[in-house]
Amino acid sequence: MDGRPRLLDQVRDQIRLKHYSIRTERVYCEWVKRYIRFHKYRHPLEMGAAEVEAFLSDLAVRRDVSASTQNQALAALLFLYKQVLKQELPWLGKVVRAKKPARLPVVLSIDEVQRILSQLDGDVGLIARLLYGGGLRLMEGVRLRVKDVDFSRNEIIIRDGKGQKDRVTVMPASLVLPLKQHITVVRAIHQREVAAGRGDVYLPDALARKYPNVPWEWAWQYVFPAAGLSVDPRSGSVRRHHLDEKRVQRAFKRAVAQSGIAKLATPHTLRHSFATHLLESGQDIRTVQELLGHADVKTTMIYTYVLNRGGLAVLSPLDRL
């Protein structure tokens, strides 16, 4: 299609203008390309609700994608029309969104958490314990910066979490010493890199242009840096990024298998377990909501349905016999 690279460049520019993540940029661009290819390289300005519906229907019927994937594709196309092409979208109300099935989260028992964590060590083990001990999402754990680990207050500050919100969560007392020892090792590596003329780190929101020396400052370094250097896909700079989240995912999958636990558990299951175990111990739901960073307590309420005795603490009549 004539001008197709230019259109994708416009998509990338708008995504970066709004400070969306590199993951969102890649996903949105891929959906835009698939949408245009599906309609034989017609320009999006020549299309509307009917073409969007046809594309989404093909995803659901022929490709059998999940409701969340279908809605992700729709979000990318709405971004294209509203933010890039500046269309008013009078047909937006006609586009049917896929209904996501209501599913209960997978939750591990305290014993199951202990069995899995016992299989994990090193950086991955420390991250897994943070996910469970503080209710962090996986990407919040691997993206953690030194400045956001507050040992004086035993707090971990989550910057730019889901919904671009900051929050404060608890630092487990049992992790204070291991974290301090880990950060001491990371600092020594950083000092060697600075001495070698490297040691800079990616900064969000163009802070590197505003404060040219900040990328080398210790406070901004990742708590869990990658083992080697990599190329920044946006700037082309060669630097040390954070630990690859896939390392944690793969190690966690192995740990679940080695523990003999027949549950479809992932690193995110540790966050679900954190919330459930706090509620089981008597913690009030509003506090759990704040620690998780949920905007609405209704989102947190789902954990009341997976407590050991159910959300209403119902005793089965069989147990009264």
GROMACS .gro file of C-alpha atoms in nm:
model
  321
    1MET     CA    1   0.000   0.000   0.000
    2ASP     CA    2   0.135   0.341  -0.098
    3GLY     CA    3   0.257   0.529   0.206
    4ARG     CA    4   0.224   0.229   0.441
    5PRO     CA    5   0.559   0.286   0.617
    6ARG     CA    6   0.461   0.647   0.671
    7LEU     CA    7   0.136   0.541   0.837
    8LEU     CA    8   0.316   0.303   1.074
    9ASP     CA    9   0.565   0.578   1.157
   10GLN     CA   10   0.271   0.798   1.252
   11VAL     CA   11   0.137   0.522   1.476
   12ARG     CA   12   0.475   0.490   1.647
   13ASP     CA   13   0.504   0.868   1.691
   14GLN     CA   14   0.163   0.890   1.859
   15ILE     CA   15   0.238   0.594   2.085
   16ARG     CA   16   0.566   0.750   2.196
   17LEU     CA   17   0.399   1.087   2.242
   18LYS     CA   18   0.163   0.924   2.491
   19HIS     CA   19   0.452   0.739   2.661
   20TYR     CA   20   0.313   0.393   2.591
   21SER     CA   21   0.549   0.101   2.638
   22ILE     CA   22   0.760  -0.055   2.365
   23ARG     CA   23   0.543  -0.367   2.399
   24THR     CA   24   0.228  -0.169   2.323
   25GLU     CA   25   0.402  -0.009   2.026
   26ARG     CA   26   0.496  -0.344   1.878
   27VAL     CA   27   0.153  -0.500   1.937
   28TYR     CA   28  -0.044  -0.203   1.799
   29CYS     CA   29   0.172  -0.178   1.488
   30GLU     CA   30   0.133  -0.551   1.425
   31TRP     CA   31  -0.248  -0.529   1.448
   32VAL     CA   32  -0.256  -0.230   1.214
   33LYS     CA   33  -0.048  -0.422   0.958
   34ARG     CA   34  -0.271  -0.729   0.988
   35TYR     CA   35  -0.585  -0.517   0.947
   36ILE     CA   36  -0.453  -0.352   0.631
   37ARG     CA   37  -0.332  -0.682   0.484
   38PHE     CA   38  -0.669  -0.844   0.560
   39HIS     CA   39  -0.845  -0.579   0.349
   40LYS     CA   40  -0.605  -0.609   0.054
   41TYR     CA   41  -0.396  -0.304   0.146
   42ARG     CA   42  -0.680  -0.053   0.139
   43HIS     CA   43  -0.607   0.265   0.333
   44PRO     CA   44  -0.784   0.278   0.674
   45LEU     CA   45  -0.944   0.611   0.578
   46GLU     CA   46  -1.136   0.423   0.308
   47MET     CA   47  -1.277   0.182   0.566
   48GLY     CA   48  -1.499   0.198   0.872
   49ALA     CA   49  -1.722  -0.004   1.105
   50ALA     CA   50  -1.802  -0.277   0.853
   51GLU     CA   51  -1.435  -0.347   0.780
   52VAL     CA   52  -1.341  -0.342   1.150
   53GLU     CA   53  -1.626  -0.584   1.227
   54ALA     CA   54  -1.521  -0.814   0.942
   55PHE     CA   55  -1.163  -0.822   1.066
   56LEU     CA   56  -1.263  -0.892   1.426
   57SER     CA   57  -1.510  -1.159   1.318
   58ASP     CA   58  -1.240  -1.333   1.117
   59LEU     CA   59  -1.017  -1.336   1.425
   60ALA     CA   60  -1.293  -1.496   1.633
   61VAL     CA   61  -1.436  -1.740   1.378
   62ARG     CA   62  -1.150  -1.847   1.154
   63ARG     CA   63  -0.854  -1.795   1.386
   64ASP     CA   64  -1.042  -1.878   1.709
   65VAL     CA   65  -0.862  -1.614   1.917
   66SER     CA   66  -0.964  -1.537   2.275
   67ALA     CA   67  -1.190  -1.246   2.371
   68SER     CA   68  -0.895  -1.057   2.522
   69THR     CA   69  -0.696  -1.090   2.197
   70GLN     CA   70  -0.993  -0.970   1.996
   71ASN     CA   71  -1.038  -0.669   2.223
   72GLN     CA   72  -0.666  -0.596   2.200
   73ALA     CA   73  -0.697  -0.582   1.821
   74LEU     CA   74  -0.996  -0.349   1.853
   75ALA     CA   75  -0.803  -0.121   2.091
   76ALA     CA   76  -0.520  -0.096   1.836
   77LEU     CA   77  -0.761  -0.007   1.555
   78LEU     CA   78  -0.942   0.252   1.766
   79PHE     CA   79  -0.605   0.407   1.848
   80LEU     CA   80  -0.525   0.417   1.477
   81TYR     CA   81  -0.850   0.592   1.386
   82LYS     CA   82  -0.883   0.828   1.683
   83GLN     CA   83  -0.523   0.920   1.769
   84VAL     CA   84  -0.340   0.881   1.436
   85LEU     CA   85  -0.600   0.952   1.167
   86LYS     CA   86  -0.800   1.192   1.391
   87GLN     CA   87  -1.137   1.041   1.297
   88GLU     CA   88  -1.445   1.114   1.508
   89LEU     CA   89  -1.571   0.755   1.474
   90PRO     CA   90  -1.949   0.804   1.467
   91TRP     CA   91  -1.969   0.428   1.401
   92LEU     CA   92  -1.784   0.335   1.719
   93GLY     CA   93  -2.104   0.234   1.898
   94LYS     CA   94  -2.178  -0.020   1.627
   95VAL     CA   95  -1.859  -0.218   1.685
   96VAL     CA   96  -1.931  -0.514   1.909
   97ARG     CA   97  -1.669  -0.587   2.173
   98ALA     CA   98  -1.602  -0.947   2.260
   99LYS     CA   99  -1.732  -1.042   2.603
  100LYS     CA  100  -1.452  -1.171   2.823
  101PRO     CA  101  -1.548  -1.479   3.022
  102ALA     CA  102  -1.549  -1.429   3.399
  103ARG     CA  103  -1.280  -1.660   3.531
  104LEU     CA  104  -1.150  -1.707   3.882
  105PRO     CA  105  -0.775  -1.660   3.924
  106VAL     CA  106  -0.547  -1.954   3.995
  107VAL     CA  107  -0.433  -1.935   4.357
  108LEU     CA  108  -0.166  -2.137   4.534
  109SER     CA  109  -0.181  -2.247   4.897
  110ILE     CA  110   0.092  -2.130   5.134
  111ASP     CA  111   0.245  -2.478   5.122
  112GLU     CA  112   0.243  -2.476   4.741
  113VAL     CA  113   0.410  -2.134   4.734
  114GLN     CA  114   0.683  -2.261   4.966
  115ARG     CA  115   0.739  -2.569   4.750
  116ILE     CA  116   0.773  -2.363   4.433
  117LEU     CA  117   0.996  -2.095   4.585
  118SER     CA  118   1.226  -2.363   4.726
  119GLN     CA  119   1.302  -2.461   4.364
  120LEU     CA  120   1.408  -2.105   4.270
  121ASP     CA  121   1.732  -1.931   4.359
  122GLY     CA  122   1.951  -1.643   4.244
  123ASP     CA  123   1.799  -1.337   4.076
  124VAL     CA  124   1.493  -1.531   3.960
  125GLY     CA  125   1.427  -1.663   4.309
  126LEU     CA  126   1.456  -1.314   4.456
  127ILE     CA  127   1.215  -1.171   4.199
  128ALA     CA  128   0.964  -1.453   4.262
  129ARG     CA  129   0.975  -1.384   4.635
  130LEU     CA  130   0.914  -1.015   4.568
  131LEU     CA  131   0.614  -1.094   4.350
  132TYR     CA  132   0.460  -1.300   4.628
  133GLY     CA  133   0.581  -1.090   4.920
  134GLY     CA  134   0.470  -0.755   4.777
  135GLY     CA  135   0.200  -0.843   4.525
  136LEU     CA  136   0.403  -0.713   4.230
  137ARG     CA  137   0.328  -0.787   3.867
  138LEU     CA  138   0.613  -0.958   3.681
  139MET     CA  139   0.713  -0.652   3.477
  140GLU     CA  140   0.698  -0.434   3.791
  141GLY     CA  141   0.951  -0.668   3.948
  142VAL     CA  142   1.202  -0.680   3.663
  143ARG     CA  143   1.173  -0.304   3.601
  144LEU     CA  144   1.234  -0.210   3.965
  145ARG     CA  145   1.489   0.072   4.009
  146VAL     CA  146   1.731   0.114   4.299
  147LYS     CA  147   1.573   0.446   4.403
  148ASP     CA  148   1.237   0.276   4.454
  149VAL     CA  149   1.356   0.026   4.714
  150ASP     CA  150   1.321   0.208   5.050
  151PHE     CA  151   1.494   0.013   5.324
  152SER     CA  152   1.436   0.288   5.584
  153ARG     CA  153   1.058   0.247   5.554
  154ASN     CA  154   1.051  -0.117   5.439
  155GLU     CA  155   0.857  -0.014   5.130
  156ILE     CA  156   0.875  -0.077   4.760
  157ILE     CA  157   0.751   0.200   4.532
  158ILE     CA  158   0.599   0.084   4.205
  159ARG     CA  159   0.642   0.353   3.940
  160ASP     CA  160   0.424   0.377   3.631
  161GLY     CA  161   0.234   0.056   3.702
  162LYS     CA  162  -0.073  -0.061   3.516
  163GLY     CA  163  -0.277   0.241   3.414
  164GLN     CA  164   0.038   0.457   3.451
  165LYS     CA  165  -0.017   0.479   3.828
  166ASP     CA  166   0.235   0.480   4.112
  167ARG     CA  167   0.174   0.292   4.436
  168VAL     CA  168   0.352   0.176   4.750
  169THR     CA  169   0.361  -0.184   4.864
  170VAL     CA  170   0.520  -0.375   5.150
  171MET     CA  171   0.879  -0.500   5.150
  172PRO     CA  172   0.893  -0.843   5.318
  173ALA     CA  173   1.121  -0.831   5.621
  174SER     CA  174   1.273  -1.165   5.520
  175LEU     CA  175   1.395  -1.010   5.193
  176VAL     CA  176   1.568  -0.703   5.341
  177LEU     CA  177   1.906  -0.872   5.388
  178PRO     CA  178   1.902  -1.070   5.058
  179LEU     CA  179   1.799  -0.754   4.869
  180LYS     CA  180   2.076  -0.548   5.030
  181GLN     CA  181   2.334  -0.813   4.944
  182HIS     CA  182   2.205  -0.836   4.587
  183ILE     CA  183   2.207  -0.458   4.540
  184THR     CA  184   2.565  -0.441   4.673
  185VAL     CA  185   2.674  -0.684   4.400
  186VAL     CA  186   2.480  -0.489   4.134
  187ARG     CA  187   2.642  -0.163   4.248
  188ALA     CA  188   2.990  -0.307   4.212
  189ILE     CA  189   2.907  -0.415   3.856
  190HIS     CA  190   2.769  -0.069   3.780
  191GLN     CA  191   3.081   0.103   3.914
  192ARG     CA  192   3.303  -0.114   3.693
  193GLU     CA  193   3.090  -0.028   3.389
  194VAL     CA  194   3.102   0.345   3.462
  195ALA     CA  195   3.480   0.321   3.492
  196ALA     CA  196   3.482   0.153   3.150
  197GLY     CA  197   3.276   0.436   2.995
  198ARG     CA  198   2.941   0.259   3.003
  199GLY     CA  199   2.686   0.216   3.281
  200ASP     CA  200   2.396   0.425   3.145
  201VAL     CA  201   2.038   0.303   3.167
  202TYR     CA  202   1.713   0.368   2.982
  203LEU     CA  203   1.509   0.657   3.124
  204PRO     CA  204   1.137   0.712   3.058
  205ASP     CA  205   0.964   1.024   2.925
  206ALA     CA  206   1.271   1.183   2.762
  207LEU     CA  207   1.436   1.240   3.101
  208ALA     CA  208   1.773   1.160   2.945
  209ARG     CA  209   1.745   1.467   2.721
  210LYS     CA  210   1.641   1.689   3.009
  211TYR     CA  211   1.905   1.555   3.248
  212PRO     CA  212   2.195   1.424   3.034
  213ASN     CA  213   2.397   1.281   3.324
  214VAL     CA  214   2.113   1.102   3.504
  215PRO     CA  215   2.133   0.772   3.303
  216TRP     CA  216   2.466   0.700   3.475
  217GLU     CA  217   2.341   0.774   3.827
  218TRP     CA  218   2.322   0.480   4.066
  219ALA     CA  219   1.969   0.557   4.188
  220TRP     CA  220   1.824   0.501   3.838
  221GLN     CA  221   1.986   0.163   3.778
  222TYR     CA  222   1.776  -0.153   3.759
  223VAL     CA  223   1.774  -0.371   4.070
  224PHE     CA  224   1.775  -0.675   3.839
  225PRO     CA  225   1.996  -0.588   3.539
  226ALA     CA  226   2.039  -0.820   3.244
  227ALA     CA  227   2.347  -1.038   3.221
  228GLY     CA  228   2.468  -0.867   2.902
  229LEU     CA  229   2.429  -0.555   2.690
  230SER     CA  230   2.152  -0.511   2.433
  231VAL     CA  231   2.041  -0.263   2.166
  232ASP     CA  232   1.757  -0.026   2.255
  233PRO     CA  233   1.498  -0.080   1.975
  234ARG     CA  234   1.393   0.287   1.980
  235SER     CA  235   1.718   0.480   2.019
  236GLY     CA  236   1.966   0.220   1.894
  237SER     CA  237   2.182   0.275   2.204
  238VAL     CA  238   2.378  -0.020   2.339
  239ARG     CA  239   2.326  -0.052   2.715
  240ARG     CA  240   2.237  -0.295   2.993
  241HIS     CA  241   1.861  -0.338   3.022
  242HIS     CA  242   1.664  -0.514   3.295
  243LEU     CA  243   1.646  -0.890   3.334
  244ASP     CA  244   1.443  -1.062   3.062
  245GLU     CA  245   1.104  -1.154   3.208
  246LYS     CA  246   1.106  -1.474   3.001
  247ARG     CA  247   1.384  -1.606   3.224
  248VAL     CA  248   1.153  -1.578   3.522
  249GLN     CA  249   0.861  -1.733   3.334
  250ARG     CA  250   1.063  -2.032   3.217
  251ALA     CA  251   1.222  -2.092   3.558
  252PHE     CA  252   0.884  -2.063   3.730
  253LYS     CA  253   0.727  -2.315   3.493
  254ARG     CA  254   1.008  -2.561   3.569
  255ALA     CA  255   0.965  -2.503   3.943
  256VAL     CA  256   0.591  -2.576   3.927
  257ALA     CA  257   0.658  -2.900   3.739
  258GLN     CA  258   0.934  -3.006   3.981
  259SER     CA  259   0.703  -2.935   4.276
  260GLY     CA  260   0.441  -3.174   4.138
  261ILE     CA  261   0.167  -2.911   4.158
  262ALA     CA  262  -0.116  -2.974   3.911
  263LYS     CA  263  -0.214  -2.610   3.861
  264LEU     CA  264  -0.164  -2.378   3.563
  265ALA     CA  265   0.045  -2.141   3.772
  266THR     CA  266   0.254  -1.856   3.630
  267PRO     CA  267   0.456  -1.581   3.801
  268HIS     CA  268   0.135  -1.372   3.808
  269THR     CA  269  -0.022  -1.645   4.022
  270LEU     CA  270   0.206  -1.526   4.303
  271ARG     CA  271   0.029  -1.188   4.297
  272HIS     CA  272  -0.312  -1.361   4.315
  273SER     CA  273  -0.184  -1.573   4.605
  274PHE     CA  274  -0.049  -1.262   4.785
  275ALA     CA  275  -0.395  -1.101   4.780
  276THR     CA  276  -0.581  -1.418   4.879
  277HIS     CA  277  -0.349  -1.501   5.168
  278LEU     CA  278  -0.373  -1.146   5.304
  279LEU     CA  279  -0.753  -1.169   5.304
  280GLU     CA  280  -0.737  -1.512   5.465
  281SER     CA  281  -0.523  -1.368   5.745
  282GLY     CA  282  -0.789  -1.104   5.819
  283GLN     CA  283  -0.645  -0.805   5.632
  284ASP     CA  284  -0.917  -0.563   5.524
  285ILE     CA  285  -1.000  -0.553   5.155
  286ARG     CA  286  -0.934  -0.179   5.117
  287THR     CA  287  -0.573  -0.224   5.227
  288VAL     CA  288  -0.530  -0.513   4.984
  289GLN     CA  289  -0.681  -0.296   4.710
  290GLU     CA  290  -0.420  -0.024   4.776
  291LEU     CA  291  -0.132  -0.269   4.782
  292LEU     CA  292  -0.242  -0.421   4.451
  293GLY     CA  293  -0.308  -0.081   4.291
  294HIS     CA  294  -0.666  -0.159   4.189
  295ALA     CA  295  -0.870   0.147   4.094
  296ASP     CA  296  -1.194  -0.017   4.203
  297VAL     CA  297  -1.249  -0.244   4.502
  298LYS     CA  298  -1.473  -0.459   4.278
  299THR     CA  299  -1.156  -0.584   4.107
  300THR     CA  300  -1.013  -0.689   4.444
  301MET     CA  301  -1.340  -0.856   4.543
  302ILE     CA  302  -1.269  -1.148   4.309
  303TYR     CA  303  -1.023  -1.282   4.567
  304THR     CA  304  -1.303  -1.325   4.821
  305TYR     CA  305  -1.439  -1.602   4.599
  306VAL     CA  306  -1.124  -1.810   4.613
  307LEU     CA  307  -1.065  -1.807   4.989
  308ASN     CA  308  -1.034  -2.141   5.163
  309ARG     CA  309  -1.394  -2.129   5.281
  310GLY     CA  310  -1.544  -1.930   4.996
  311GLY     CA  311  -1.645  -1.568   4.972
  312LEU     CA  312  -1.943  -1.613   5.209
  313ALA     CA  313  -1.765  -1.848   5.450
  314VAL     CA  314  -2.028  -2.114   5.375
  315LEU     CA  315  -2.004  -2.444   5.559
  316SER     CA  316  -2.107  -2.740   5.344
  317PRO     CA  317  -2.402  -2.935   5.489
  318LEU     CA  318  -2.198  -3.253   5.439
  319ASP     CA  319  -1.951  -3.128   5.701
  320ARG     CA  320  -2.232  -3.105   5.959
  321LEU     CA  321  -2.311  -3.476   5.944
   0.00000   0.00000   0.00000
